[in-house]
PDB file of C-alpha atoms in Angstrom:
ATOM      1  CA  UNK H   1       7.559  54.585  80.393  1.00 60.00           C
ATOM      2  CA  UNK H   2       8.895  53.092  77.189  1.00 57.00           C
ATOM      3  CA  UNK H   3       6.738  55.431  75.099  1.00 61.00           C
ATOM      4  CA  UNK H   4       7.994  58.521  76.939  1.00 55.00           C
ATOM      5  CA  UNK H   5      11.615  57.567  76.251  1.00 58.00           C
ATOM      6  CA  UNK H   6      11.058  56.541  72.626  1.00 60.00           C
ATOM      7  CA  UNK H   7      12.396  59.796  71.127  1.00 61.00           C
ATOM      8  CA  UNK H   8      15.756  59.657  72.877  1.00 65.00           C
ATOM      9  CA  UNK H   9      18.786  58.865  70.735  1.00 71.00           C
ATOM     10  CA  UNK H  10      20.228  55.351  70.982  1.00 74.00           C
ATOM     11  CA  UNK H  11      23.858  55.381  69.851  1.00 82.00           C
ATOM     12  CA  UNK H  12      25.185  52.545  72.004  1.00 93.00           C
ATOM     13  CA  UNK H  13      24.211  48.924  72.463  1.00 94.00           C
ATOM     14  CA  UNK H  14      25.252  45.343  71.810  1.00 94.00           C
ATOM     15  CA  UNK H  15      25.167  42.709  69.116  1.00 95.00           C
ATOM     16  CA  UNK H  16      24.504  39.199  70.371  1.00 95.00           C
ATOM     17  CA  UNK H  17      24.761  36.036  68.317  1.00 94.00           C
ATOM     18  CA  UNK H  18      24.080  32.362  68.902  1.00 94.00           C
ATOM     19  CA  UNK H  19      24.611  29.218  66.869  1.00 93.00           C
ATOM     20  CA  UNK H  20      22.428  26.297  67.820  1.00 93.00           C
ATOM     21  CA  UNK H  21      22.409  23.198  65.652  1.00 91.00           C
ATOM     22  CA  UNK H  22      22.080  24.313  62.066  1.00 92.00           C
ATOM     23  CA  UNK H  23      20.804  27.782  62.873  1.00 95.00           C
ATOM     24  CA  UNK H  24      22.523  31.107  63.560  1.00 95.00           C
ATOM     25  CA  UNK H  25      20.603  33.965  65.190  1.00 96.00           C
ATOM     26  CA  UNK H  26      21.767  37.512  65.946  1.00 95.00           C
ATOM     27  CA  UNK H  27      20.178  40.713  67.247  1.00 96.00           C
ATOM     28  CA  UNK H  28      21.214  44.368  67.374  1.00 96.00           C
ATOM     29  CA  UNK H  29      19.925  46.005  70.549  1.00 96.00           C
ATOM     30  CA  UNK H  30      20.528  49.727  71.052  1.00 94.00           C
ATOM     31  CA  UNK H  31      20.489  51.929  74.155  1.00 92.00           C
ATOM     32  CA  UNK H  32      21.496  55.491  75.050  1.00 91.00           C
ATOM     33  CA  UNK H  33      24.775  55.041  76.939  1.00 91.00           C
ATOM     34  CA  UNK H  34      27.768  52.729  77.008  1.00 90.00           C
ATOM     35  CA  UNK H  35      27.150  52.319  80.736  1.00 92.00           C
ATOM     36  CA  UNK H  36      23.829  50.587  80.052  1.00 93.00           C
ATOM     37  CA  UNK H  37      25.283  48.649  77.104  1.00 92.00           C
ATOM     38  CA  UNK H  38      27.607  46.979  79.620  1.00 92.00           C
ATOM     39  CA  UNK H  39      24.808  46.416  82.126  1.00 91.00           C
ATOM     40  CA  UNK H  40      24.235  42.721  82.862  1.00 93.00           C
ATOM     41  CA  UNK H  41      20.450  43.065  82.671  1.00 94.00           C
ATOM     42  CA  UNK H  42      20.668  44.760  79.288  1.00 95.00           C
ATOM     43  CA  UNK H  43      22.920  42.027  77.883  1.00 94.00           C
ATOM     44  CA  UNK H  44      20.603  39.360  79.305  1.00 96.00           C
ATOM     45  CA  UNK H  45      17.693  41.050  77.547  1.00 96.00           C
ATOM     46  CA  UNK H  46      19.595  40.864  74.258  1.00 96.00           C
ATOM     47  CA  UNK H  47      20.224  37.162  74.844  1.00 96.00           C
ATOM     48  CA  UNK H  48      16.525  36.672  75.629  1.00 97.00           C
ATOM     49  CA  UNK H  49      15.691  38.287  72.299  1.00 97.00           C
ATOM     50  CA  UNK H  50      18.095  35.900  70.561  1.00 96.00           C
ATOM     51  CA  UNK H  51      16.453  32.879  72.179  1.00 97.00           C
ATOM     52  CA  UNK H  52      13.000  34.184  71.305  1.00 97.00           C
ATOM     53  CA  UNK H  53      13.916  34.626  67.644  1.00 97.00           C
ATOM     54  CA  UNK H  54      15.433  31.143  67.701  1.00 96.00           C
ATOM     55  CA  UNK H  55      12.088  29.775  68.915  1.00 95.00           C
ATOM     56  CA  UNK H  56      10.134  31.225  65.990  1.00 96.00           C
ATOM     57  CA  UNK H  57       8.951  28.697  63.389  1.00 94.00           C
ATOM     58  CA  UNK H  58      10.449  30.618  60.468  1.00 93.00           C
ATOM     59  CA  UNK H  59      13.671  28.996  59.270  1.00 93.00           C
ATOM     60  CA  UNK H  60      15.059  32.226  57.854  1.00 95.00           C
ATOM     61  CA  UNK H  61      14.618  35.844  58.944  1.00 95.00           C
ATOM     62  CA  UNK H  62      16.600  38.570  57.190  1.00 93.00           C
ATOM     63  CA  UNK H  63      15.228  41.606  59.006  1.00 93.00           C
ATOM     64  CA  UNK H  64      12.505  42.820  61.353  1.00 93.00           C
ATOM     65  CA  UNK H  65      10.253  43.197  58.327  1.00 94.00           C
ATOM     66  CA  UNK H  66      10.134  39.417  57.944  1.00 94.00           C
ATOM     67  CA  UNK H  67       8.412  39.013  61.324  1.00 95.00           C
ATOM     68  CA  UNK H  68       4.708  38.516  61.792  1.00 94.00           C
ATOM     69  CA  UNK H  69       2.748  40.913  63.979  1.00 95.00           C
ATOM     70  CA  UNK H  70       2.632  38.314  66.749  1.00 96.00           C
ATOM     71  CA  UNK H  71       6.375  37.648  66.565  1.00 96.00           C
ATOM     72  CA  UNK H  72       7.169  41.352  66.587  1.00 95.00           C
ATOM     73  CA  UNK H  73       4.961  41.886  69.641  1.00 96.00           C
ATOM     74  CA  UNK H  74       6.864  39.212  71.580  1.00 96.00           C
ATOM     75  CA  UNK H  75      10.118  41.037  70.885  1.00 96.00           C
ATOM     76  CA  UNK H  76       8.625  44.473  71.586  1.00 95.00           C
ATOM     77  CA  UNK H  77       7.402  43.261  74.985  1.00 95.00           C
ATOM     78  CA  UNK H  78      10.940  42.189  75.920  1.00 96.00           C
ATOM     79  CA  UNK H  79      12.263  45.585  74.811  1.00 95.00           C
ATOM     80  CA  UNK H  80       9.623  47.425  76.858  1.00 92.00           C
ATOM     81  CA  UNK H  81      10.498  45.357  79.933  1.00 93.00           C
ATOM     82  CA  UNK H  82      14.160  46.233  79.409  1.00 94.00           C
ATOM     83  CA  UNK H  83      13.373  49.955  79.297  1.00 91.00           C
ATOM     84  CA  UNK H  84      11.724  49.634  82.697  1.00 90.00           C
ATOM     85  CA  UNK H  85      14.781  47.844  84.115  1.00 90.00           C
ATOM     86  CA  UNK H  86      17.597  50.028  82.719  1.00 90.00           C
ATOM     87  CA  UNK H  87      15.807  53.403  82.694  1.00 88.00           C
ATOM     88  CA  UNK H  88      16.893  54.322  79.154  1.00 88.00           C
ATOM     89  CA  UNK H  89      15.363  54.183  75.727  1.00 89.00           C
ATOM     90  CA  UNK H  90      16.031  50.770  74.195  1.00 92.00           C
ATOM     91  CA  UNK H  91      15.459  49.862  70.548  1.00 93.00           C
ATOM     92  CA  UNK H  92      15.695  46.591  68.682  1.00 95.00           C
ATOM     93  CA  UNK H  93      17.451  47.633  65.480  1.00 95.00           C
ATOM     94  CA  UNK H  94      17.541  44.373  63.585  1.00 94.00           C
ATOM     95  CA  UNK H  95      17.545  40.585  63.751  1.00 95.00           C
ATOM     96  CA  UNK H  96      18.523  37.715  61.534  1.00 94.00           C
ATOM     97  CA  UNK H  97      18.036  33.967  61.631  1.00 96.00           C
ATOM     98  CA  UNK H  98      19.785  31.805  59.067  1.00 94.00           C
ATOM     99  CA  UNK H  99      19.868  28.061  58.408  1.00 94.00           C
ATOM    100  CA  UNK H 100      23.454  26.844  57.998  1.00 92.00           C
ATOM    101  CA  UNK H 101      25.212  23.513  57.640  1.00 89.00           C
ATOM    102  CA  UNK H 102      28.586  24.814  58.745  1.00 93.00           C
ATOM    103  CA  UNK H 103      29.343  28.199  60.244  1.00 94.00           C
ATOM    104  CA  UNK H 104      31.995  29.855  62.356  1.00 95.00           C
ATOM    105  CA  UNK H 105      30.752  32.573  64.708  1.00 94.00           C
ATOM    106  CA  UNK H 106      33.067  35.201  66.179  1.00 93.00           C
ATOM    107  CA  UNK H 107      31.817  37.769  68.677  1.00 90.00           C
ATOM    108  CA  UNK H 108      34.357  40.516  69.310  1.00 89.00           C
ATOM    109  CA  UNK H 109      34.950  41.419  72.988  1.00 87.00           C
ATOM    110  CA  UNK H 110      32.542  44.156  74.012  1.00 87.00           C
ATOM    111  CA  UNK H 111      29.722  42.694  71.899  1.00 87.00           C
ATOM    112  CA  UNK H 112      29.772  45.576  69.405  1.00 92.00           C
ATOM    113  CA  UNK H 113      30.458  43.486  66.318  1.00 93.00           C
ATOM    114  CA  UNK H 114      30.206  39.860  65.225  1.00 93.00           C
ATOM    115  CA  UNK H 115      31.397  37.951  62.206  1.00 95.00           C
ATOM    116  CA  UNK H 116      29.623  34.873  60.864  1.00 95.00           C
ATOM    117  CA  UNK H 117      31.269  32.776  58.168  1.00 96.00           C
ATOM    118  CA  UNK H 118      29.031  30.261  56.402  1.00 95.00           C
ATOM    119  CA  UNK H 119      31.006  27.637  54.539  1.00 95.00           C
ATOM    120  CA  UNK H 120      31.154  24.023  53.404  1.00 95.00           C
ATOM    121  CA  UNK H 121      34.104  21.721  53.865  1.00 94.00           C
ATOM    122  CA  UNK H 122      34.710  18.072  54.675  1.00 92.00           C
ATOM    123  CA  UNK H 123      38.069  18.922  56.223  1.00 91.00           C
ATOM    124  CA  UNK H 124      37.718  19.673  59.974  1.00 86.00           C
ATOM    125  CA  UNK H 125      40.990  21.631  59.908  1.00 86.00           C
ATOM    126  CA  UNK H 126      39.419  24.290  57.691  1.00 90.00           C
ATOM    127  CA  UNK H 127      37.518  25.676  60.681  1.00 92.00           C
ATOM    128  CA  UNK H 128      40.725  27.653  61.294  1.00 94.00           C
ATOM    129  CA  UNK H 129      40.297  29.194  57.843  1.00 96.00           C
ATOM    130  CA  UNK H 130      36.716  30.169  58.701  1.00 96.00           C
ATOM    131  CA  UNK H 131      37.994  31.760  61.900  1.00 96.00           C
ATOM    132  CA  UNK H 132      40.566  33.841  60.003  1.00 97.00           C
ATOM    133  CA  UNK H 133      37.899  35.024  57.572  1.00 97.00           C
ATOM    134  CA  UNK H 134      35.621  36.037  60.474  1.00 96.00           C
ATOM    135  CA  UNK H 135      38.433  37.943  62.204  1.00 96.00           C
ATOM    136  CA  UNK H 136      39.285  39.720  58.943  1.00 97.00           C
ATOM    137  CA  UNK H 137      35.661  40.722  58.368  1.00 96.00           C
ATOM    138  CA  UNK H 138      35.313  42.096  61.889  1.00 96.00           C
ATOM    139  CA  UNK H 139      38.603  44.011  61.755  1.00 95.00           C
ATOM    140  CA  UNK H 140      38.419  45.415  58.209  1.00 95.00           C
ATOM    141  CA  UNK H 141      34.676  45.925  57.654  1.00 95.00           C
ATOM    142  CA  UNK H 142      34.549  44.982  53.944  1.00 95.00           C
ATOM    143  CA  UNK H 143      31.489  45.871  51.860  1.00 95.00           C
ATOM    144  CA  UNK H 144      31.731  42.875  49.544  1.00 95.00           C
ATOM    145  CA  UNK H 145      32.970  39.287  49.860  1.00 95.00           C
ATOM    146  CA  UNK H 146      34.544  38.947  46.399  1.00 94.00           C
ATOM    147  CA  UNK H 147      34.730  40.772  43.083  1.00 92.00           C
ATOM    148  CA  UNK H 148      32.064  38.544  41.530  1.00 91.00           C
ATOM    149  CA  UNK H 149      29.599  39.511  44.273  1.00 93.00           C
ATOM    150  CA  UNK H 150      29.851  43.253  43.680  1.00 94.00           C
ATOM    151  CA  UNK H 151      26.515  44.416  42.212  1.00 94.00           C
ATOM    152  CA  UNK H 152      26.766  44.999  38.465  1.00 93.00           C
ATOM    153  CA  UNK H 153      25.301  48.496  38.710  1.00 95.00           C
ATOM    154  CA  UNK H 154      27.912  49.501  41.322  1.00 94.00           C
ATOM    155  CA  UNK H 155      30.776  48.213  39.163  1.00 92.00           C
ATOM    156  CA  UNK H 156      29.351  49.869  36.052  1.00 94.00           C
ATOM    157  CA  UNK H 157      28.937  53.240  37.777  1.00 94.00           C
ATOM    158  CA  UNK H 158      32.566  53.312  38.929  1.00 93.00           C
ATOM    159  CA  UNK H 159      33.792  52.133  35.532  1.00 92.00           C
ATOM    160  CA  UNK H 160      31.964  55.033  33.850  1.00 91.00           C
ATOM    161  CA  UNK H 161      33.473  57.521  36.300  1.00 91.00           C
ATOM    162  CA  UNK H 162      37.020  56.219  35.827  1.00 91.00           C
ATOM    163  CA  UNK H 163      36.619  56.012  32.038  1.00 88.00           C
ATOM    164  CA  UNK H 164      35.475  59.641  31.823  1.00 89.00           C
ATOM    165  CA  UNK H 165      38.391  60.691  34.007  1.00 86.00           C
ATOM    166  CA  UNK H 166      41.018  58.781  32.000  1.00 85.00           C
ATOM    167  CA  UNK H 167      39.533  59.546  28.554  1.00 84.00           C
ATOM    168  CA  UNK H 168      39.948  63.253  29.263  1.00 83.00           C
ATOM    169  CA  UNK H 169      43.720  62.690  29.141  1.00 80.00           C
ATOM    170  CA  UNK H 170      43.501  61.895  25.426  1.00 80.00           C
ATOM    171  CA  UNK H 171      45.163  58.482  25.587  1.00 79.00           C
ATOM    172  CA  UNK H 172      44.482  55.660  23.044  1.00 80.00           C
ATOM    173  CA  UNK H 173      41.462  53.405  23.759  1.00 81.00           C
ATOM    174  CA  UNK H 174      43.547  50.314  24.591  1.00 83.00           C
ATOM    175  CA  UNK H 175      45.572  52.308  27.119  1.00 88.00           C
ATOM    176  CA  UNK H 176      42.379  53.772  28.583  1.00 86.00           C
ATOM    177  CA  UNK H 177      40.937  50.240  29.002  1.00 88.00           C
ATOM    178  CA  UNK H 178      44.013  49.040  30.898  1.00 90.00           C
ATOM    179  CA  UNK H 179      44.130  52.091  33.155  1.00 92.00           C
ATOM    180  CA  UNK H 180      40.403  51.836  33.942  1.00 90.00           C
ATOM    181  CA  UNK H 181      40.767  48.141  34.752  1.00 91.00           C
ATOM    182  CA  UNK H 182      43.654  48.882  37.112  1.00 92.00           C
ATOM    183  CA  UNK H 183      41.740  51.659  38.835  1.00 92.00           C
ATOM    184  CA  UNK H 184      38.685  49.423  39.320  1.00 92.00           C
ATOM    185  CA  UNK H 185      40.792  46.629  40.802  1.00 91.00           C
ATOM    186  CA  UNK H 186      42.526  48.989  43.193  1.00 92.00           C
ATOM    187  CA  UNK H 187      39.325  50.793  44.215  1.00 92.00           C
ATOM    188  CA  UNK H 188      37.301  47.659  44.938  1.00 93.00           C
ATOM    189  CA  UNK H 189      40.167  45.614  46.422  1.00 92.00           C
ATOM    190  CA  UNK H 190      40.184  47.834  49.510  1.00 90.00           C
ATOM    191  CA  UNK H 191      36.534  47.081  50.266  1.00 94.00           C
ATOM    192  CA  UNK H 192      36.391  43.457  49.081  1.00 96.00           C
ATOM    193  CA  UNK H 193      37.122  40.856  51.739  1.00 96.00           C
ATOM    194  CA  UNK H 194      39.018  38.268  49.717  1.00 96.00           C
ATOM    195  CA  UNK H 195      41.132  40.921  47.983  1.00 95.00           C
ATOM    196  CA  UNK H 196      42.206  42.661  51.194  1.00 95.00           C
ATOM    197  CA  UNK H 197      45.688  42.124  52.684  1.00 95.00           C
ATOM    198  CA  UNK H 198      45.480  39.408  55.339  1.00 96.00           C
ATOM    199  CA  UNK H 199      45.585  41.026  58.783  1.00 95.00           C
ATOM    200  CA  UNK H 200      48.213  38.536  59.988  1.00 95.00           C
ATOM    201  CA  UNK H 201      50.512  38.966  56.983  1.00 95.00           C
ATOM    202  CA  UNK H 202      49.865  41.926  54.718  1.00 92.00           C
ATOM    203  CA  UNK H 203      52.146  40.516  52.042  1.00 95.00           C
ATOM    204  CA  UNK H 204      49.338  38.046  51.273  1.00 95.00           C
ATOM    205  CA  UNK H 205      45.756  38.589  50.220  1.00 95.00           C
ATOM    206  CA  UNK H 206      43.140  36.896  52.359  1.00 96.00           C
ATOM    207  CA  UNK H 207      42.067  34.709  49.443  1.00 95.00           C
ATOM    208  CA  UNK H 208      45.516  33.108  49.389  1.00 96.00           C
ATOM    209  CA  UNK H 209      44.852  31.273  52.688  1.00 95.00           C
ATOM    210  CA  UNK H 210      41.653  29.617  51.441  1.00 95.00           C
ATOM    211  CA  UNK H 211      42.269  26.006  50.322  1.00 94.00           C
ATOM    212  CA  UNK H 212      40.555  24.310  47.408  1.00 91.00           C
ATOM    213  CA  UNK H 213      38.375  22.149  49.656  1.00 91.00           C
ATOM    214  CA  UNK H 214      36.825  25.210  51.320  1.00 94.00           C
ATOM    215  CA  UNK H 215      33.598  26.579  49.813  1.00 95.00           C
ATOM    216  CA  UNK H 216      32.893  30.066  51.152  1.00 95.00           C
ATOM    217  CA  UNK H 217      29.114  30.548  51.017  1.00 94.00           C
ATOM    218  CA  UNK H 218      28.587  33.805  52.890  1.00 93.00           C
ATOM    219  CA  UNK H 219      30.168  36.250  55.312  1.00 95.00           C
ATOM    220  CA  UNK H 220      27.991  38.368  57.593  1.00 93.00           C
ATOM    221  CA  UNK H 221      29.367  41.263  59.596  1.00 94.00           C
ATOM    222  CA  UNK H 222      26.878  42.579  62.140  1.00 90.00           C
ATOM    223  CA  UNK H 223      27.730  45.651  64.200  1.00 90.00           C
ATOM    224  CA  UNK H 224      26.304  48.481  66.270  1.00 87.00           C
TER     225      UNK H 224
END
């Protein structure tokens, strides 16, 4: 039955996440309709996949490609069983399993998107900061965490484009440099988490709410 349905499009689904001890696990499970995505059996299947990935010996899994043949078969069997229950094509899109010391996990209502903030802080009150970062990531869908984490080749490509555009105006080199710098900052600020206006107060950038005793290690936004 699962094989016969395998060619059907799967544009709906859920993202489920779980933090247990020092490990965070999440899965993206897709189906055909929103009706099935809200089905209790479908959501339970996603949670079963999460628990199964959690049980694997590997400490870190970044994608389905990191799984052994045996591990993948265990997950595929759960997916096939789910197809039989819900009557739609079901696909496991991706999984991750990450070791963390401290992490805040936010699952948006509807289970379509989650935000995981991995951080380090000795101040228990900074969990509220981690929560704000997770909410921002879920709401604004940034591509990068900070300017220094933007790939060099991406930054270089945009700099070349802006420089060619501005140089055509015939301005002096020092003026061109300043204009290009401003354009780069503006362009990347919109897609960089820490440079975005804070969703609770757009007069502040998100980075302004992060205290000195808060070490932001990673931000993961997982959606379907």
